[in-house]
GROMACS .gro file of C-alpha atoms in nm:
model
  339
    1MET     CA    1  -0.609   0.917   0.414
    2ASN     CA    2  -0.816   1.228   0.477
    3LEU     CA    3  -0.691   1.221   0.837
    4ILE     CA    4  -0.331   1.254   0.712
    5PRO     CA    5  -0.208   1.618   0.679
    6LYS     CA    6  -0.210   1.735   0.317
    7THR     CA    7   0.162   1.813   0.338
    8ALA     CA    8   0.232   1.443   0.405
    9ARG     CA    9   0.047   1.297   0.106
   10PRO     CA   10  -0.039   1.375  -0.256
   11GLU     CA   11  -0.369   1.537  -0.339
   12ILE     CA   12  -0.635   1.264  -0.348
   13SER     CA   13  -0.981   1.270  -0.499
   14ILE     CA   14  -1.207   0.964  -0.486
   15PRO     CA   15  -1.537   0.995  -0.678
   16LYS     CA   16  -1.844   0.954  -0.460
   17SER     CA   17  -1.965   0.680  -0.694
   18VAL     CA   18  -1.652   0.473  -0.615
   19LEU     CA   19  -1.704   0.511  -0.240
   20LEU     CA   20  -2.070   0.415  -0.262
   21GLY     CA   21  -1.997   0.129  -0.500
   22ALA     CA   22  -1.727  -0.009  -0.271
   23THR     CA   23  -1.956   0.010   0.031
   24LEU     CA   24  -2.241  -0.160  -0.155
   25GLY     CA   25  -1.995  -0.417  -0.288
   26ILE     CA   26  -1.908  -0.523   0.067
   27ALA     CA   27  -2.270  -0.612   0.134
   28ILE     CA   28  -2.321  -0.787  -0.201
   29PHE     CA   29  -1.999  -0.988  -0.227
   30SER     CA   30  -1.988  -1.089   0.140
   31PHE     CA   31  -2.321  -1.264   0.072
   32LEU     CA   32  -2.155  -1.512  -0.167
   33PRO     CA   33  -2.036  -1.754   0.108
   34VAL     CA   34  -2.394  -1.758   0.237
   35LEU     CA   35  -2.521  -1.824  -0.114
   36ASN     CA   36  -2.279  -2.117  -0.155
   37ILE     CA   37  -2.422  -2.286   0.155
   38VAL     CA   38  -2.781  -2.218   0.048
   39LEU     CA   39  -2.723  -2.364  -0.299
   40TYR     CA   40  -2.565  -2.672  -0.142
   41LEU     CA   41  -2.860  -2.740   0.091
   42TYR     CA   42  -3.174  -2.601  -0.070
   43GLU     CA   43  -3.273  -2.903  -0.281
   44ASP     CA   44  -3.355  -3.108   0.028
   45LEU     CA   45  -3.505  -2.832   0.242
   46GLY     CA   46  -3.645  -2.577  -0.002
   47LEU     CA   47  -3.498  -2.240  -0.094
   48ALA     CA   48  -3.689  -2.013   0.148
   49TYR     CA   49  -3.643  -2.237   0.452
   50THR     CA   50  -3.275  -2.297   0.374
   51LEU     CA   51  -3.206  -1.924   0.335
   52GLN     CA   52  -3.382  -1.848   0.663
   53SER     CA   53  -3.198  -2.129   0.840
   54VAL     CA   54  -2.855  -2.025   0.712
   55LEU     CA   55  -2.910  -1.659   0.803
   56THR     CA   56  -3.034  -1.735   1.155
   57ASN     CA   57  -2.841  -2.048   1.258
   58PHE     CA   58  -2.505  -2.035   1.078
   59ASP     CA   59  -2.228  -1.800   1.196
   60VAL     CA   60  -2.158  -1.696   0.837
   61GLY     CA   61  -2.526  -1.601   0.794
   62LYS     CA   62  -2.548  -1.409   1.120
   63THR     CA   63  -2.228  -1.225   1.035
   64TRP     CA   64  -2.359  -1.132   0.691
   65ILE     CA   65  -2.673  -0.979   0.846
   66SER     CA   66  -2.461  -0.752   1.065
   67THR     CA   67  -2.220  -0.681   0.778
   68GLY     CA   68  -2.510  -0.594   0.547
   69LEU     CA   69  -2.665  -0.361   0.804
   70ILE     CA   70  -2.337  -0.182   0.880
   71SER     CA   71  -2.265  -0.148   0.507
   72LEU     CA   72  -2.614  -0.006   0.451
   73ILE     CA   73  -2.570   0.247   0.732
   74LEU     CA   74  -2.230   0.348   0.592
   75PHE     CA   75  -2.380   0.374   0.241
   76ILE     CA   76  -2.654   0.609   0.366
   77TYR     CA   77  -2.398   0.803   0.573
   78LEU     CA   78  -2.177   0.864   0.268
   79ILE     CA   79  -2.450   0.993   0.035
   80PRO     CA   80  -2.479   1.355   0.157
   81ILE     CA   81  -2.126   1.418   0.290
   82LYS     CA   82  -1.785   1.521   0.163
   83LEU     CA   83  -1.506   1.339   0.344
   84GLU     CA   84  -1.266   1.631   0.327
   85GLN     CA   85  -1.501   1.866   0.515
   86LYS     CA   86  -1.418   1.773   0.877
   87PRO     CA   87  -1.187   1.514   1.038
   88ILE     CA   88  -1.480   1.376   1.243
   89ILE     CA   89  -1.651   1.271   0.919
   90SER     CA   90  -1.353   1.067   0.805
   91LEU     CA   91  -1.303   0.929   1.156
   92THR     CA   92  -1.664   0.807   1.165
   93GLY     CA   93  -1.618   0.632   0.830
   94LEU     CA   94  -1.296   0.475   0.962
   95ILE     CA   95  -1.481   0.336   1.265
   96PHE     CA   96  -1.742   0.178   1.037
   97THR     CA   97  -1.462   0.022   0.833
   98LEU     CA   98  -1.291  -0.123   1.142
   99ILE     CA   99  -1.620  -0.277   1.254
  100LEU     CA  100  -1.660  -0.439   0.912
  101ILE     CA  101  -1.306  -0.580   0.933
  102ALA     CA  102  -1.378  -0.724   1.279
  103ASN     CA  103  -1.701  -0.874   1.145
  104LEU     CA  104  -1.507  -1.051   0.872
  105GLY     CA  105  -1.266  -1.192   1.131
  106TRP     CA  106  -1.558  -1.317   1.341
  107SER     CA  107  -1.696  -1.521   1.051
  108SER     CA  108  -1.359  -1.656   0.936
  109HIS     CA  109  -1.276  -2.025   0.921
  110ALA     CA  110  -1.005  -1.975   1.185
  111ALA     CA  111  -1.264  -1.827   1.424
  112SER     CA  112  -1.489  -2.129   1.372
  113LEU     CA  113  -1.202  -2.354   1.486
  114SER     CA  114  -1.082  -2.142   1.779
  115LYS     CA  115  -1.320  -1.857   1.849
  116PHE     CA  116  -1.110  -1.590   2.021
  117ALA     CA  117  -0.765  -1.686   1.891
  118GLY     CA  118  -0.895  -1.739   1.537
  119PHE     CA  119  -1.095  -1.415   1.543
  120LEU     CA  120  -0.802  -1.210   1.675
  121THR     CA  121  -0.547  -1.361   1.436
  122HIS     CA  122  -0.766  -1.324   1.125
  123THR     CA  123  -0.876  -0.972   1.218
  124VAL     CA  124  -0.520  -0.848   1.279
  125HIS     CA  125  -0.407  -1.021   0.958
  126PHE     CA  126  -0.677  -0.858   0.746
  127LEU     CA  127  -0.637  -0.520   0.920
  128ALA     CA  128  -0.264  -0.514   0.840
  129ILE     CA  129  -0.335  -0.600   0.476
  130THR     CA  130  -0.609  -0.338   0.458
  131VAL     CA  131  -0.387  -0.060   0.592
  132TRP     CA  132  -0.093  -0.144   0.365
  133VAL     CA  133  -0.279  -0.230   0.046
  134GLY     CA  134  -0.565   0.012   0.104
  135ILE     CA  135  -0.332   0.310   0.121
  136LEU     CA  136  -0.140   0.180  -0.183
  137LEU     CA  137  -0.457   0.141  -0.393
  138VAL     CA  138  -0.600   0.479  -0.294
  139VAL     CA  139  -0.276   0.670  -0.353
  140SER     CA  140  -0.180   0.494  -0.677
  141TRP     CA  141  -0.518   0.523  -0.851
  142PHE     CA  142  -0.679   0.833  -0.701
  143SER     CA  143  -0.391   1.081  -0.661
  144LYS     CA  144  -0.423   1.392  -0.873
  145ASN     CA  145  -0.047   1.444  -0.866
  146HIS     CA  146   0.268   1.318  -0.697
  147ASP     CA  147   0.329   1.625  -0.484
  148ASN     CA  148   0.471   1.560  -0.136
  149TRP     CA  149   0.565   1.203  -0.238
  150LEU     CA  150   0.887   1.204  -0.036
  151ASN     CA  151   0.694   1.323   0.270
  152PHE     CA  152   0.440   1.049   0.201
  153LEU     CA  153   0.711   0.781   0.185
  154LYS     CA  154   0.863   0.897   0.516
  155TRP     CA  155   0.562   0.765   0.707
  156PHE     CA  156   0.417   0.510   0.465
  157SER     CA  157   0.735   0.305   0.420
  158PRO     CA  158   0.769   0.215   0.791
  159VAL     CA  159   0.393   0.158   0.813
  160ALA     CA  160   0.412  -0.077   0.514
  161VAL     CA  161   0.706  -0.268   0.666
  162LEU     CA  162   0.520  -0.304   0.998
  163CYS     CA  163   0.206  -0.423   0.816
  164LEU     CA  164   0.411  -0.666   0.608
  165LEU     CA  165   0.571  -0.821   0.917
  166THR     CA  166   0.233  -0.842   1.090
  167THR     CA  167   0.078  -1.002   0.782
  168ALA     CA  168   0.357  -1.260   0.763
  169ILE     CA  169   0.338  -1.354   1.132
  170THR     CA  170  -0.041  -1.376   1.144
  171GLY     CA  171  -0.051  -1.548   0.804
  172ILE     CA  172   0.177  -1.826   0.930
  173SER     CA  173  -0.037  -1.848   1.243
  174LEU     CA  174  -0.353  -1.882   1.030
  175MET     CA  175  -0.190  -2.166   0.837
  176THR     CA  176  -0.150  -2.359   1.162
  177PHE     CA  177  -0.529  -2.358   1.205
  178HIS     CA  178  -0.554  -2.572   0.890
  179MET     CA  179  -0.231  -2.772   0.881
  180GLU     CA  180   0.101  -2.844   1.047
  181LEU     CA  181   0.374  -2.632   0.892
  182THR     CA  182   0.584  -2.946   0.853
  183GLN     CA  183   0.311  -3.076   0.620
  184TYR     CA  184   0.364  -2.796   0.365
  185VAL     CA  185   0.515  -3.026   0.101
  186ASN     CA  186   0.255  -3.299   0.160
  187VAL     CA  187  -0.030  -3.050   0.123
  188THR     CA  188   0.082  -2.963  -0.231
  189ALA     CA  189  -0.083  -3.290  -0.336
  190ILE     CA  190  -0.428  -3.124  -0.308
  191SER     CA  191  -0.579  -2.808  -0.454
  192TYR     CA  192  -0.547  -2.617  -0.125
  193GLY     CA  193  -0.172  -2.675  -0.114
  194GLN     CA  194  -0.125  -2.592  -0.481
  195THR     CA  195  -0.309  -2.261  -0.442
  196LEU     CA  196  -0.118  -2.183  -0.122
  197LEU     CA  197   0.215  -2.246  -0.297
  198ILE     CA  198   0.123  -2.022  -0.593
  199LYS     CA  199   0.007  -1.749  -0.353
  200HIS     CA  200   0.335  -1.756  -0.160
  201LEU     CA  201   0.532  -1.739  -0.485
  202ALA     CA  202   0.321  -1.443  -0.603
  203ILE     CA  203   0.399  -1.254  -0.282
  204ILE     CA  204   0.774  -1.254  -0.360
  205PRO     CA  205   0.758  -1.026  -0.669
  206LEU     CA  206   0.520  -0.808  -0.469
  207LEU     CA  207   0.804  -0.757  -0.220
  208ALA     CA  208   1.032  -0.659  -0.510
  209PHE     CA  209   0.781  -0.393  -0.619
  210ALA     CA  210   0.752  -0.275  -0.259
  211PHE     CA  211   1.131  -0.238  -0.247
  212VAL     CA  212   1.125  -0.030  -0.566
  213ASN     CA  213   0.842   0.192  -0.444
  214SER     CA  214   0.979   0.240  -0.095
  215PHE     CA  215   1.354   0.282  -0.147
  216LEU     CA  216   1.455   0.316  -0.513
  217ILE     CA  217   1.176   0.563  -0.589
  218ARG     CA  218   1.288   0.778  -0.296
  219LYS     CA  219   1.643   0.794  -0.430
  220ARG     CA  220   1.523   0.883  -0.780
  221LEU     CA  221   1.293   1.156  -0.651
  222LYS     CA  222   1.578   1.313  -0.460
  223ASN     CA  223   1.778   1.329  -0.782
  224ASP     CA  224   1.482   1.423  -1.002
  225PRO     CA  225   1.185   1.584  -0.818
  226SER     CA  226   0.980   1.586  -1.141
  227TYR     CA  227   0.987   1.204  -1.167
  228ASN     CA  228   0.635   1.053  -1.151
  229PRO     CA  229   0.622   0.749  -0.916
  230LEU     CA  230   0.252   0.674  -0.972
  231PRO     CA  231   0.295   0.421  -1.258
  232TRP     CA  232   0.514   0.198  -1.041
  233ALA     CA  233   0.270   0.228  -0.753
  234LYS     CA  234  -0.005   0.113  -0.990
  235LEU     CA  235   0.207  -0.184  -1.101
  236GLU     CA  236   0.247  -0.289  -0.738
  237SER     CA  237  -0.130  -0.263  -0.687
  238ILE     CA  238  -0.187  -0.490  -0.990
  239ILE     CA  239   0.036  -0.757  -0.834
  240VAL     CA  240  -0.161  -0.713  -0.511
  241LEU     CA  241  -0.485  -0.784  -0.697
  242VAL     CA  242  -0.328  -1.099  -0.843
  243VAL     CA  243  -0.242  -1.214  -0.490
  244PHE     CA  244  -0.597  -1.132  -0.376
  245SER     CA  245  -0.742  -1.335  -0.663
  246ILE     CA  246  -0.530  -1.635  -0.564
  247THR     CA  247  -0.637  -1.585  -0.202
  248GLY     CA  248  -1.000  -1.592  -0.316
  249ALA     CA  249  -0.938  -1.925  -0.489
  250LEU     CA  250  -0.767  -2.052  -0.173
  251GLY     CA  251  -1.080  -1.970   0.025
  252GLN     CA  252  -1.282  -2.202  -0.200
  253ALA     CA  253  -1.046  -2.500  -0.155
  254SER     CA  254  -1.101  -2.758   0.120
  255PRO     CA  255  -0.845  -2.722   0.403
  256PRO     CA  256  -0.630  -3.032   0.461
  257HIS     CA  257  -0.760  -3.144   0.801
  258GLU     CA  258  -0.736  -3.513   0.703
  259LEU     CA  259  -0.499  -3.516   0.408
  260SER     CA  260  -0.477  -3.889   0.341
  261ARG     CA  261  -0.855  -3.931   0.343
  262MET     CA  262  -0.897  -3.631   0.114
  263VAL     CA  263  -0.655  -3.779  -0.140
  264ILE     CA  264  -0.832  -4.117  -0.125
  265ALA     CA  265  -1.177  -3.958  -0.165
  266GLU     CA  266  -1.099  -3.682  -0.414
  267GLY     CA  267  -0.765  -3.774  -0.566
  268THR     CA  268  -0.468  -3.543  -0.603
  269SER     CA  269  -0.474  -3.200  -0.761
  270LYS     CA  270  -0.460  -3.199  -1.141
  271LEU     CA  271  -0.157  -2.970  -1.125
  272PHE     CA  272   0.019  -3.208  -0.888
  273SER     CA  273  -0.072  -3.507  -1.106
  274PHE     CA  274   0.077  -3.330  -1.409
  275PHE     CA  275   0.420  -3.335  -1.242
  276HIS     CA  276   0.373  -3.658  -1.048
  277PRO     CA  277   0.129  -3.894  -1.223
  278GLY     CA  278   0.029  -4.223  -1.067
  279VAL     CA  279  -0.021  -4.330  -0.709
  280ILE     CA  280   0.157  -4.127  -0.441
  281SER     CA  281   0.267  -4.229  -0.095
  282PHE     CA  282   0.310  -3.999   0.203
  283PRO     CA  283   0.521  -3.840   0.331
  284LEU     CA  284   0.640  -3.639   0.033
  285HIS     CA  285   0.990  -3.497   0.040
  286PHE     CA  286   1.154  -3.178  -0.088
  287SER     CA  287   1.487  -3.259  -0.247
  288LEU     CA  288   1.673  -3.035  -0.489
  289GLY     CA  289   1.804  -3.166  -0.819
  290ILE     CA  290   1.995  -3.019  -1.111
  291VAL     CA  291   1.679  -2.923  -1.302
  292SER     CA  292   1.500  -2.770  -1.002
  293VAL     CA  293   1.810  -2.576  -0.893
  294SER     CA  294   1.846  -2.442  -1.249
  295LEU     CA  295   1.482  -2.330  -1.245
  296PHE     CA  296   1.526  -2.157  -0.909
  297ILE     CA  297   1.831  -1.972  -1.044
  298VAL     CA  298   1.632  -1.861  -1.350
  299ALA     CA  299   1.347  -1.754  -1.120
  300PHE     CA  300   1.593  -1.545  -0.918
  301PHE     CA  301   1.712  -1.371  -1.236
  302PHE     CA  302   1.350  -1.291  -1.331
  303LEU     CA  303   1.305  -1.140  -0.983
  304ALA     CA  304   1.621  -0.933  -1.023
  305LEU     CA  305   1.502  -0.815  -1.365
  306ILE     CA  306   1.198  -0.651  -1.199
  307ILE     CA  307   1.437  -0.416  -1.019
  308ILE     CA  308   1.666  -0.380  -1.323
  309THR     CA  309   1.360  -0.280  -1.529
  310PHE     CA  310   1.315   0.017  -1.296
  311ILE     CA  311   1.683   0.109  -1.288
  312LYS     CA  312   1.722   0.094  -1.667
  313LYS     CA  313   1.388   0.270  -1.728
  314ALA     CA  314   1.267  -0.018  -1.947
  315PRO     CA  315   0.898  -0.050  -2.045
  316LYS     CA  316   0.700  -0.108  -1.728
  317ALA     CA  317   0.503  -0.396  -1.880
  318LEU     CA  318   0.827  -0.595  -1.870
  319SER     CA  319   0.821  -0.590  -1.491
  320LEU     CA  320   0.478  -0.756  -1.490
  321LEU     CA  321   0.602  -1.015  -1.739
  322MET     CA  322   0.907  -1.083  -1.520
  323SER     CA  323   0.676  -1.131  -1.221
  324LEU     CA  324   0.467  -1.391  -1.404
  325LEU     CA  325   0.779  -1.570  -1.529
  326PHE     CA  326   0.919  -1.574  -1.174
  327ILE     CA  327   0.600  -1.737  -1.044
  328LEU     CA  328   0.601  -1.992  -1.328
  329THR     CA  329   0.968  -2.094  -1.299
  330GLY     CA  330   0.961  -2.088  -0.919
  331TYR     CA  331   0.653  -2.310  -0.919
  332MET     CA  332   0.807  -2.555  -1.163
  333GLY     CA  333   1.127  -2.563  -0.960
  334PHE     CA  334   0.934  -2.641  -0.642
  335MET     CA  335   0.716  -2.911  -0.798
  336LEU     CA  336   1.014  -3.084  -0.957
  337SER     CA  337   1.181  -3.086  -0.615
  338VAL     CA  338   0.893  -3.285  -0.464
  339SER     CA  339   0.946  -3.657  -0.450
   0.00000   0.00000   0.00000
């Protein structure tokens, strides 16, 4: 954002402690997948030997070493500098960030299945999300004012749309590394599919917030230049964090490489069993009924109410409530359509 002209963005100020904490957080939290493997294996091999083995022989361990080193270098680099001093300083930090994103793609599950294709798809997917959501988070929480917001939207709105399309295309491609798209309904029988369904439903109200912040906000600012768009940008960022949390849970679920065997060995998801108790037989089918159609209609109204909340200037907390109700009713409608 420091590389963007000041006339094309609001004034932004990020405390040095936040920058350093975020950089250190990359090193700390990216170690958790390594820790999971170590805790799974150490009882038979011993803690020290297992840690050494995972760090030197597993791709996730090797990647964490490089991620940790790059994060440490970036941490040290950030301590004495001010990002707004010279463009080269911000550009250097951007290069470090891109390397970290590529590192994440290299250690992804998709890359372990198909090295180059998986690496490229995951890296582009995460890069698109980082550009879109990163700018949103920085601008919504660290802007000192909303000056130049219309100028900001002129370039950010098309960038966000491009990132959204890229995220959707690469996201669908990443799904194919784990499952056939035609198996979407069948996969809802296990935790992975349940989490994937909830994530996809949570993305829909996020698109409604993006529509408000990209188009409706622009119209309101033209009519009322004093209007403050930051609260709605913050609401969108909260929905983003909800989606990220669901994505984190998805990363902990076992992908459905052999669905029938997984169901036999582990049973169906508790959420799935709540709607469909008893023994199931594949393939599952998606067929609409009166109850499910009614729930989908109600879900649509909740989605529309997010936009109406903005238009009618209702309390902003209502838009978050409408988002949660949309996810709930949409989920129930989908599950009751499975047979």
